[in-house]
């Protein structure tokens, strides 16, 4: 039994279809519990008032925006090294989810920033890095869409993802250097004295877990779609070949 | 390899080679800036380093889609891939030829255009140095983008979309050197970072470009 | 140097087109590749030239030995005939292009820009490139396209001379070049599609 068995599209489809209902339900449950808990059963912050509660959308989506790219990096590497088609298709499936997460993080950030900083947008390093990440996502998706041959597309996008990751990290540091910003420090971290208070962090954890499960569910679902699309494409090509 | 370099330079200089187009574009963009932001010389002096860097970057971008596409269309790329030259060498030479025909003229023209934008006197040296260090990175990164999109029919726009985010660090550090130079501040840190990005790109990216080109050729 | 191909399968666009291709190409011999359009001749030749990886099987004796002539000639219209040829000669580490110009009767055109040549003249220039590579194994894809009878004879003579010097040639063509050559029919190696329900990593 090894994880590579799931590189077989059939096996992957069969397994994910079994776990899909659980994933959908548990992510929906976690997100609703987390959001209801966060929105209605936490106190207002003494400085930020009730605006602070957007954190329950902002932080989980920002988390997934970065981790989606990280997942694409890993699956791209698996494709480049082991050439498992499911891996490449999973990377393709994750990109639109990642771009939406990035967009949610940017929009909720703007909505939060308006009352707090008095502006919708500032060229703060964190905000700017997310905008750059958004551009990377767009380029990656556009390249997938532009190429007909699926294997070529998988190869090219994988290399773009690898090179892009390096440049994304570089951009992060460049942007930090370029402008020290307004954004507060990380809301949650393991080694910091001052974190978000427990009343806020507990529902936040629930929301984050919900977003992680939602992301996994969406990626499984979309990968299944990609696999079927690939299969149809292959069958059509095969018919042409036989004719 | 030298033969390839000379051929590319010769092609750029002959009719239809597009030599000087990037330079003309750089000039046009720079001339357009005062029209869009107004003629106040203090304002122009303040934005001059950034505008010149952005103009150089755009002019560089403009010529990228011909970098490999012409060789792809006439079959030279297939033949070069079967030649004794490693493909990594080929793309490096292509990037070098691009830099000589596009990047270097931009560097040399930038001070002249700096005059048009009221660039402060102490800024000229650092503008020149930052462009000299940064434009090779633009060429090498651009070659990677050109290799990615070489097989595509309408690759031009996609090429810009792919390459622009990769240009972000170079632009930030390059323009920062030029800005600090113009304001008389210390430039050492961004200058070293810019040089680092250029050096690392030149050393590593040709491998990625060659890998991508191999995929596109098969 | 013998080019040995063993049980080679090649794919186009992810689909296997030819399988089980095996042959030897010994020095001094030529092999004519035939087969209907779309069977995968070009794909096979590109694989042998090292431009794409084989699906299965082995190719031995091709590395750094093959000169490949594709459908397009890789000519730069703004360079002269001599400049085009000199460039390829120096890429392959050779010098002297006069023999190649003589073989294809291009001496009179040597200073004309390649863009001003007729289709047949361009093709002759493209083929003369093979002579300046110094490579022993010629792999050529439809070399006689747009050539007239005299030029085809020129080409056949060049191949004959190349074989006489211990070179070898694999040529995909439908024209009888008058060479003593074996014929390889690509149609015999047409890949059979794998069973339908066996859908694994390759989706076929």
XYZ file of C-alpha atoms in Angstrom:
665
model
C 0.000 0.000 0.000
C 1.570 3.244 -1.016
C 0.352 6.706 -1.771
C 1.424 6.283 -5.405
C -1.474 3.891 -5.965
C -3.670 6.962 -6.118
C -1.659 8.097 -9.098
C -3.882 5.726 -11.027
C -6.796 7.905 -12.153
C -9.336 5.119 -11.695
C -8.242 4.424 -8.163
C -8.140 8.141 -7.440
C -11.668 8.655 -8.712
C -13.048 5.688 -6.791
C -11.439 6.752 -3.529
C -12.255 10.440 -3.728
C -15.854 9.695 -4.626
C -16.115 7.679 -1.425
C -14.795 10.462 0.779
C -16.401 13.412 -1.014
C -19.694 13.474 0.971
C -17.817 13.415 4.274
C -15.533 16.193 3.107
C -18.351 18.425 1.858
C -20.456 17.959 4.986
C -17.654 18.368 7.487
C -16.242 21.455 5.792
C -19.698 23.031 5.576
C -20.341 22.190 9.225
C -16.986 23.528 10.412
C -17.263 26.742 8.421
C -20.813 27.451 9.552
C -20.031 26.656 13.188
C -16.856 28.731 13.046
C -18.512 31.694 11.370
C -21.635 31.698 13.593
C -19.461 31.315 16.677
C -17.109 34.003 15.475
C -19.732 36.477 14.317
C -22.284 36.195 17.112
C -20.644 34.691 20.169
C -17.430 36.645 20.482
C -17.127 40.050 22.091
C -16.256 43.154 20.075
C -12.611 44.102 20.182
C -11.947 47.080 22.439
C -10.209 49.000 19.700
C -11.453 47.547 16.452
C -15.107 47.072 17.408
C -17.051 44.512 15.421
C -14.977 45.020 12.252
C -12.468 42.603 13.719
C -14.834 39.747 12.961
C -13.939 39.724 9.298
C -10.814 37.968 10.522
C -12.814 34.716 10.406
C -12.917 34.954 6.616
C -9.743 36.900 5.994
C -7.209 34.741 7.797
C -8.441 31.320 6.581
C -8.637 32.466 2.964
C -5.187 34.040 3.134
C -3.878 30.802 4.628
C -5.367 28.759 1.802
C -4.225 31.231 -0.853
C -0.615 30.545 0.057
C -1.033 26.866 0.784
C -2.817 26.276 -2.525
C 0.260 27.575 -4.318
C 2.433 25.412 -2.096
C 0.299 22.387 -2.956
C 0.653 23.215 -6.655
C 4.407 23.406 -6.187
C 4.490 19.937 -4.591
C 2.204 18.332 -7.180
C 4.166 19.986 -9.989
C 7.343 18.498 -8.574
C 5.685 15.081 -8.385
C 4.693 15.408 -12.045
C 8.162 16.492 -13.120
C 9.846 13.698 -11.200
C 7.404 10.777 -11.332
C 5.158 11.811 -14.212
C 1.867 10.906 -12.599
C -0.899 12.548 -14.587
C -3.221 12.900 -11.606
C -0.603 15.029 -9.896
C -0.410 17.489 -12.785
C -4.182 17.613 -13.029
C -4.466 18.252 -9.287
C -2.170 21.242 -9.693
C -4.342 22.487 -12.524
C -7.467 21.927 -10.405
C -6.046 23.794 -7.417
C -5.119 26.977 -9.283
C -8.614 28.465 -9.709
C -9.409 27.624 -6.086
C -6.204 29.342 -5.033
C -6.948 32.411 -7.101
C -10.410 32.718 -5.557
C -8.931 32.378 -2.070
C -6.428 35.115 -2.925
C -9.235 37.303 -4.157
C -11.281 36.699 -0.983
C -8.260 37.550 1.133
C -7.669 40.758 -0.838
C -11.303 41.853 -0.792
C -11.931 41.072 2.888
C -8.631 42.783 3.634
C -9.808 45.906 1.817
C -13.127 45.856 3.658
C -11.276 45.491 6.957
C -8.695 48.078 6.066
C -11.163 50.808 5.214
C -12.421 51.480 8.797
C -9.113 50.560 10.462
C -6.553 52.333 8.301
C -8.924 54.746 6.583
C -8.114 53.362 3.153
C -9.262 50.477 0.997
C -5.864 49.806 -0.344
C -2.338 50.630 0.683
C 0.871 49.458 -0.932
C 1.730 47.604 2.184
C 4.118 44.653 1.777
C 1.585 42.001 2.715
C -1.109 43.401 0.492
C 1.323 43.881 -2.340
C 2.704 40.350 -2.040
C -0.814 39.003 -2.257
C -1.452 41.064 -5.340
C 1.715 39.681 -6.882
C 0.639 36.167 -5.891
C -2.654 36.863 -7.647
C -0.742 37.781 -10.820
C 1.280 34.579 -10.581
C -1.947 32.591 -10.348
C -3.356 34.371 -13.396
C -0.268 33.636 -15.468
C -0.261 29.998 -14.399
C -3.925 29.506 -15.278
C -3.549 31.369 -18.579
C -0.666 29.112 -19.587
C -2.719 25.972 -18.860
C -5.548 27.330 -20.970
C -3.308 28.328 -23.858
C -1.782 24.941 -24.643
C -3.611 22.128 -26.448
C -1.415 19.137 -25.761
C -2.103 18.143 -22.138
C 1.340 16.670 -21.464
C 3.098 19.713 -22.868
C 0.839 21.947 -20.805
C 1.576 19.932 -17.672
C 5.328 20.140 -18.258
C 5.377 23.848 -19.032
C 3.100 24.875 -16.180
C 5.076 22.733 -13.743
C 8.311 24.457 -14.650
C 6.551 27.819 -14.518
C 5.294 26.920 -11.042
C 8.804 26.003 -9.868
C 10.424 29.117 -11.304
C 7.464 31.238 -10.231
C 7.748 30.021 -6.643
C 11.328 31.199 -6.432
C 10.382 34.567 -7.862
C 7.315 34.813 -5.620
C 9.540 34.407 -2.558
C 11.988 36.929 -3.993
C 9.132 39.343 -4.609
C 7.987 38.910 -1.022
C 11.381 40.019 0.268
C 11.714 42.728 -2.356
C 8.334 44.145 -1.413
C 9.218 44.040 2.278
C 12.353 45.955 1.529
C 10.528 48.411 -0.674
C 7.950 49.552 1.842
C 7.484 48.846 5.526
C 3.802 48.602 6.007
C 0.621 49.130 7.940
C -0.421 45.530 8.246
C -0.392 44.021 11.708
C 1.866 41.034 12.406
C 0.661 37.492 12.004
C -2.608 36.882 13.819
C -1.495 33.466 14.929
C 1.959 32.092 15.412
C 3.468 29.478 17.621
C 6.372 31.358 19.124
C 4.916 34.783 19.774
C 3.979 36.251 23.113
C 1.121 38.317 21.891
C -1.433 36.431 19.827
C -5.033 37.023 19.113
C -7.012 36.433 22.330
C -8.394 32.941 22.886
C -11.989 34.101 22.472
C -11.120 34.945 18.896
C -8.608 32.236 18.145
C -10.830 29.258 18.957
C -13.528 30.005 16.357
C -10.722 31.074 14.022
C -9.166 27.619 14.281
C -12.542 26.082 13.472
C -12.882 28.300 10.410
C -9.366 27.482 9.269
C -10.019 23.764 9.585
C -13.219 24.259 7.622
C -11.400 26.146 4.858
C -8.724 23.453 4.677
C -11.388 20.771 4.247
C -13.254 22.927 1.742
C -10.081 23.365 -0.240
C -9.389 19.630 -0.230
C -12.961 18.894 -1.263
C -12.861 21.420 -4.105
C -9.516 20.170 -5.346
C -10.653 16.527 -5.263
C -13.838 17.446 -7.058
C -12.112 19.523 -9.705
C -9.347 16.947 -10.168
C -12.062 14.368 -10.830
C -13.522 16.666 -13.469
C -10.103 17.190 -15.039
C -9.488 13.441 -15.113
C -12.781 12.855 -16.886
C -12.077 15.671 -19.339
C -8.676 14.164 -20.072
C -10.229 10.770 -20.575
C -12.794 12.166 -23.014
C -10.063 13.970 -24.903
C -8.038 10.760 -25.086
C -11.045 8.791 -26.310
C -11.770 11.319 -29.041
C -8.147 11.274 -30.135
C -8.252 7.497 -30.156
C -11.329 7.483 -32.378
C -9.574 9.805 -34.791
C -6.602 7.482 -34.784
C -8.697 4.411 -35.556
C -10.714 6.097 -38.296
C 28.300 29.666 -29.902
C 30.077 32.748 -31.128
C 28.689 32.031 -34.587
C 25.156 32.007 -33.189
C 25.759 35.280 -31.381
C 27.101 36.939 -34.527
C 24.256 35.577 -36.605
C 21.671 36.960 -34.177
C 23.357 40.354 -34.067
C 23.604 40.422 -37.863
C 19.922 39.506 -38.152
C 18.964 42.253 -35.744
C 20.886 44.843 -37.748
C 19.619 43.819 -41.186
C 16.349 45.093 -42.594
C 13.327 43.934 -40.640
C 15.451 42.820 -37.727
C 13.738 45.208 -35.366
C 16.913 46.763 -34.026
C 16.138 50.176 -32.564
C 12.424 49.523 -32.196
C 12.787 49.020 -28.459
C 14.839 52.178 -28.249
C 12.209 54.189 -30.110
C 9.517 52.752 -27.852
C 11.520 53.771 -24.778
C 11.784 57.300 -26.141
C 8.051 57.480 -26.912
C 7.029 56.223 -23.476
C 9.311 58.703 -21.777
C 7.988 61.560 -23.869
C 4.414 60.552 -23.061
C 4.986 60.727 -19.305
C 5.051 64.545 -18.932
C 1.910 64.691 -21.090
C 0.109 62.421 -18.642
C 1.374 63.779 -15.304
C 2.045 67.410 -16.144
C 5.197 69.402 -16.847
C 6.167 70.442 -13.275
C 9.881 69.811 -13.064
C 9.948 68.858 -9.346
C 7.347 66.150 -9.946
C 9.173 64.849 -13.017
C 12.480 64.826 -11.174
C 10.909 62.795 -8.398
C 9.370 60.140 -10.628
C 12.140 60.095 -13.263
C 14.082 57.067 -11.930
C 10.946 54.931 -11.682
C 9.585 56.034 -15.049
C 12.875 55.331 -16.785
C 13.074 51.901 -15.216
C 9.509 51.072 -16.169
C 10.060 52.366 -19.705
C 13.179 50.229 -20.097
C 11.305 47.207 -18.769
C 8.412 47.693 -21.202
C 10.753 48.246 -24.133
C 12.514 45.022 -23.183
C 9.213 43.166 -22.973
C 8.146 44.406 -26.383
C 10.929 42.613 -28.207
C 10.679 39.313 -26.356
C 8.102 37.612 -28.539
C 10.484 37.700 -31.525
C 13.355 36.341 -29.478
C 12.680 32.662 -30.173
C 9.488 32.725 -32.246
C 11.285 33.590 -35.507
C 13.710 30.702 -35.113
C 10.772 28.473 -34.239
C 8.789 29.405 -37.343
C 11.557 28.864 -39.857
C 12.689 25.602 -38.275
C 16.087 26.863 -37.085
C 15.243 25.903 -33.534
C 14.737 22.238 -34.480
C 18.062 22.252 -36.239
C 19.829 24.061 -33.398
C 18.456 21.484 -30.962
C 20.110 18.698 -32.980
C 23.376 20.633 -33.281
C 26.350 19.970 -31.004
C 25.479 23.107 -29.030
C 23.722 22.343 -25.740
C 20.306 23.980 -25.665
C 21.286 25.728 -22.415
C 24.073 27.421 -24.355
C 21.734 28.330 -27.176
C 19.251 30.086 -24.903
C 22.052 31.864 -23.054
C 23.429 33.180 -26.338
C 19.929 34.181 -27.417
C 19.490 36.115 -24.169
C 22.909 37.724 -24.617
C 22.061 38.767 -28.167
C 18.782 40.194 -26.906
C 20.623 42.133 -24.247
C 23.160 43.528 -26.701
C 20.504 44.578 -29.217
C 17.862 45.769 -26.751
C 19.141 46.079 -23.179
C 22.438 47.813 -23.843
C 20.986 50.539 -26.122
C 18.349 51.191 -23.462
C 21.031 51.604 -20.820
C 22.923 54.045 -22.996
C 19.813 56.007 -23.940
C 18.477 56.271 -20.379
C 20.711 59.224 -19.299
C 19.618 61.222 -22.348
C 16.003 60.601 -21.494
C 16.860 61.415 -17.875
C 17.624 64.949 -19.039
C 14.126 65.196 -20.479
C 12.667 64.211 -17.116
C 14.812 66.573 -15.001
C 16.664 63.746 -13.317
C 18.930 65.295 -10.614
C 22.612 65.358 -11.513
C 23.733 62.885 -8.859
C 21.138 60.389 -10.144
C 22.658 59.753 -13.571
C 25.475 57.524 -12.421
C 23.234 55.264 -10.360
C 20.552 55.126 -13.036
C 23.188 53.916 -15.477
C 24.659 51.424 -13.011
C 21.282 50.031 -11.964
C 20.163 49.546 -15.575
C 23.504 48.021 -16.490
C 23.130 45.478 -13.693
C 19.410 44.932 -14.073
C 18.775 44.661 -17.820
C 20.681 41.355 -18.175
C 18.232 39.857 -15.678
C 15.355 41.249 -17.747
C 16.746 39.563 -20.865
C 17.347 36.211 -19.182
C 13.951 36.127 -17.463
C 12.349 37.234 -20.711
C 14.046 34.407 -22.574
C 12.443 31.980 -20.153
C 9.046 33.512 -20.901
C 9.729 33.420 -24.638
C 10.694 29.745 -24.377
C 7.458 28.999 -22.517
C 5.260 30.594 -25.160
C 7.281 29.793 -28.286
C 4.842 27.253 -29.700
C 1.738 29.360 -29.202
C 0.134 31.276 -32.026
C -0.880 34.317 -30.016
C 1.812 34.102 -27.407
C 2.582 37.819 -27.205
C 0.024 38.860 -24.642
C 0.413 35.704 -22.601
C 4.160 36.280 -22.613
C 3.660 39.656 -20.926
C 1.314 38.147 -18.376
C 3.847 35.438 -17.519
C 6.962 37.586 -17.504
C 5.693 40.664 -15.666
C 5.318 39.021 -12.239
C 8.796 37.543 -12.657
C 10.104 41.061 -13.275
C 8.800 42.374 -9.938
C 11.938 41.868 -7.790
C 14.279 43.198 -10.479
C 12.122 46.260 -11.001
C 11.819 46.951 -7.282
C 15.534 46.785 -6.559
C 16.580 48.449 -9.809
C 14.234 51.389 -9.433
C 15.164 51.645 -5.756
C 18.848 52.007 -6.629
C 18.022 54.684 -9.180
C 15.693 56.505 -6.777
C 18.128 56.462 -3.878
C 20.895 57.577 -6.200
C 18.813 60.517 -7.383
C 17.989 61.507 -3.800
C 21.598 61.198 -2.722
C 20.979 58.269 -0.340
C 23.128 55.187 0.180
C 22.491 52.668 -2.598
C 24.594 49.745 -1.475
C 21.908 47.361 -0.177
C 19.509 47.432 -3.128
C 22.442 47.493 -5.520
C 23.843 44.273 -4.082
C 20.407 42.652 -4.097
C 19.886 43.676 -7.719
C 23.277 42.277 -8.658
C 22.402 39.091 -6.790
C 19.158 38.647 -8.711
C 20.919 39.231 -12.014
C 23.728 36.823 -11.191
C 21.371 34.090 -9.975
C 19.054 34.503 -12.967
C 21.908 34.301 -15.439
C 23.337 31.264 -13.682
C 20.136 29.263 -13.183
C 17.369 30.326 -15.537
C 18.977 29.044 -18.774
C 18.454 25.518 -17.422
C 14.749 26.186 -16.982
C 14.539 27.874 -20.405
C 16.269 24.943 -22.093
C 14.009 22.434 -20.314
C 10.942 24.347 -21.419
C 12.240 24.604 -24.976
C 12.828 20.852 -25.122
C 9.238 20.288 -24.075
C 8.010 22.686 -26.742
C 10.123 21.092 -29.464
C 8.897 17.542 -29.027
C 28.810 3.969 -36.791
C 25.707 1.814 -37.088
C 22.380 3.277 -36.072
C 20.517 0.557 -34.209
C 16.850 0.902 -33.417
C 15.276 -1.733 -31.194
C 11.570 -2.157 -30.535
C 10.937 1.581 -30.689
C 7.516 3.075 -29.945
C 6.809 6.699 -30.670
C 3.915 8.909 -29.660
C 2.394 12.038 -31.117
C 0.291 14.247 -28.875
C 0.347 11.590 -26.144
C -0.975 8.877 -28.485
C 1.203 5.969 -29.587
C 1.427 5.997 -33.394
C 4.163 3.492 -34.212
C 5.370 0.556 -32.157
C 7.917 -2.206 -32.423
C 10.085 -0.396 -34.975
C 13.442 -2.160 -35.320
C 16.167 -1.750 -37.912
C 19.875 -1.300 -38.422
C 21.385 1.415 -40.541
C 24.954 0.469 -41.381
C 27.608 2.848 -42.721
C 27.407 3.125 -46.479
C 23.758 2.152 -46.661
C 20.527 4.039 -47.067
C 17.030 3.311 -45.847
C 13.909 4.740 -47.466
C 10.999 5.289 -45.110
C 7.561 5.001 -46.680
C 4.028 5.001 -45.421
C 0.755 6.855 -45.812
C 0.315 10.429 -44.553
C -0.209 10.752 -40.824
C 1.217 7.334 -40.038
C 3.982 8.892 -37.946
C 6.986 9.127 -40.234
C 7.894 12.611 -39.085
C 7.382 11.608 -35.463
C 9.711 8.641 -35.939
C 12.375 10.790 -37.583
C 12.139 13.465 -34.885
C 12.518 10.780 -32.237
C 15.604 9.402 -33.962
C 17.026 12.917 -34.228
C 16.630 13.217 -30.460
C 13.989 15.948 -30.555
C 11.455 13.918 -28.636
C 11.789 11.026 -26.232
C 10.651 7.572 -27.365
C 7.666 5.959 -25.646
C 9.558 2.684 -25.411
C 12.516 0.969 -27.014
C 16.083 2.006 -27.685
C 17.988 4.074 -30.215
C 21.718 3.492 -30.269
C 24.388 5.289 -32.200
C 22.358 8.436 -32.861
C 23.748 10.825 -30.296
C 25.962 13.483 -31.875
C 25.926 11.472 -35.118
C 22.706 12.637 -36.697
C 22.135 15.521 -39.067
C 18.437 16.200 -39.350
C 16.621 17.927 -42.202
C 13.039 18.860 -41.396
C 10.230 20.203 -43.556
C 11.477 23.735 -43.045
C 15.021 24.662 -43.851
C 15.901 27.026 -41.035
C 17.045 29.732 -43.429
C 17.206 33.396 -42.512
C 15.805 35.475 -45.380
C 18.011 38.504 -44.686
C 21.263 36.535 -44.710
C 22.948 35.567 -47.955
C 23.253 31.979 -49.118
C 26.886 31.855 -48.078
C 26.176 33.421 -44.678
C 23.404 30.942 -43.949
C 25.608 28.025 -44.811
C 28.685 29.364 -43.019
C 26.605 29.763 -39.878
C 25.526 26.128 -39.857
C 29.043 24.993 -40.690
C 30.466 26.812 -37.685
C 27.665 25.592 -35.396
C 28.740 22.064 -36.284
C 32.402 22.977 -35.916
C 33.205 22.623 -39.630
C 34.610 25.053 -42.124
C 34.522 25.351 -45.852
C 31.192 25.603 -47.594
C 32.363 25.442 -51.203
C 31.922 21.697 -51.581
C 28.362 22.012 -50.365
C 27.652 24.939 -52.706
C 29.121 23.007 -55.639
C 27.112 19.888 -54.891
C 23.849 21.760 -55.156
C 24.925 24.220 -57.855
C 24.596 27.240 -55.606
C 27.898 28.987 -56.350
C 26.230 31.521 -58.636
C 23.763 32.415 -55.901
C 26.171 32.590 -53.010
C 25.808 36.321 -52.364
C 22.084 36.500 -52.880
C 19.834 36.917 -49.838
C 18.078 33.667 -48.975
C 14.748 35.490 -48.947
C 15.144 36.216 -52.669
C 15.526 32.557 -53.642
C 12.812 30.468 -55.251
C 11.261 27.606 -53.300
C 13.396 25.023 -55.066
C 16.580 27.031 -54.566
C 15.783 27.414 -50.879
C 15.322 23.703 -50.607
C 18.647 23.101 -52.306
C 20.296 25.430 -49.834
C 18.558 23.634 -46.967
C 19.817 20.284 -48.240
C 23.353 21.551 -48.799
C 23.356 22.242 -45.065
C 23.627 18.478 -44.532
C 27.013 18.516 -46.229
C 28.482 21.098 -43.860
C 27.440 19.275 -40.681
C 30.114 16.618 -40.959
C 27.700 14.176 -39.340
C 27.658 10.574 -40.638
C 23.946 9.765 -40.252
C 21.549 11.833 -42.339
C 17.919 11.799 -41.309
C 15.753 13.586 -43.845
C 12.061 14.305 -43.905
C 10.639 14.639 -47.446
C 13.821 16.228 -48.834
C 12.617 16.429 -52.434
C 9.637 18.695 -51.869
C 9.626 21.532 -54.453
C 12.712 20.180 -56.237
C 12.706 19.759 -60.036
C 14.087 16.662 -61.774
C 17.580 18.072 -62.168
C 17.710 19.058 -58.515
C 16.456 15.632 -57.432
C 19.321 14.091 -59.383
C 21.718 16.539 -57.677
C 20.368 15.451 -54.335
C 20.615 11.738 -55.208
C 24.235 12.266 -56.215
C 24.980 14.029 -52.947
C 23.465 11.147 -50.982
C 25.400 8.637 -53.083
C 28.645 10.493 -52.431
C 27.836 10.621 -48.735
C 27.217 6.848 -48.655
C 30.417 6.314 -50.548
C 32.335 8.084 -47.795
C 30.915 5.682 -45.217
C 27.929 7.769 -44.231
C 24.388 6.550 -44.009
C 20.980 8.046 -44.668
C 17.404 7.521 -43.546
C 15.072 9.305 -45.944
C 11.311 9.632 -45.791
C 10.249 10.104 -49.401
C 7.832 8.863 -52.020
C 10.072 9.660 -54.969
C 12.367 7.057 -56.451
C 15.826 8.513 -55.957
C 17.551 5.764 -57.915
C 19.491 4.711 -54.840
C 20.228 1.153 -53.892
C 18.362 1.222 -50.634
C 16.188 -0.927 -48.505
C 12.647 0.226 -47.909
C 11.092 0.470 -44.481
C 7.301 0.582 -44.530
C 6.060 2.516 -41.518
C 2.565 1.146 -42.128
C 3.694 -2.234 -40.763
C 4.366 -0.751 -37.348
C 1.101 1.089 -36.828
C 0.391 1.068 -33.126
C -2.627 -0.867 -31.962
C -4.669 1.107 -29.431
C -4.590 -0.473 -25.970
C -7.717 -2.118 -24.580
C -10.439 0.384 -23.745
C -11.014 -0.347 -20.073
C -7.335 -0.396 -19.262
C -7.169 3.257 -18.385
C -4.234 4.055 -16.243
C -1.813 6.950 -15.941
C -1.767 7.565 -19.689
C -5.559 7.799 -20.026
C -5.565 5.356 -22.935
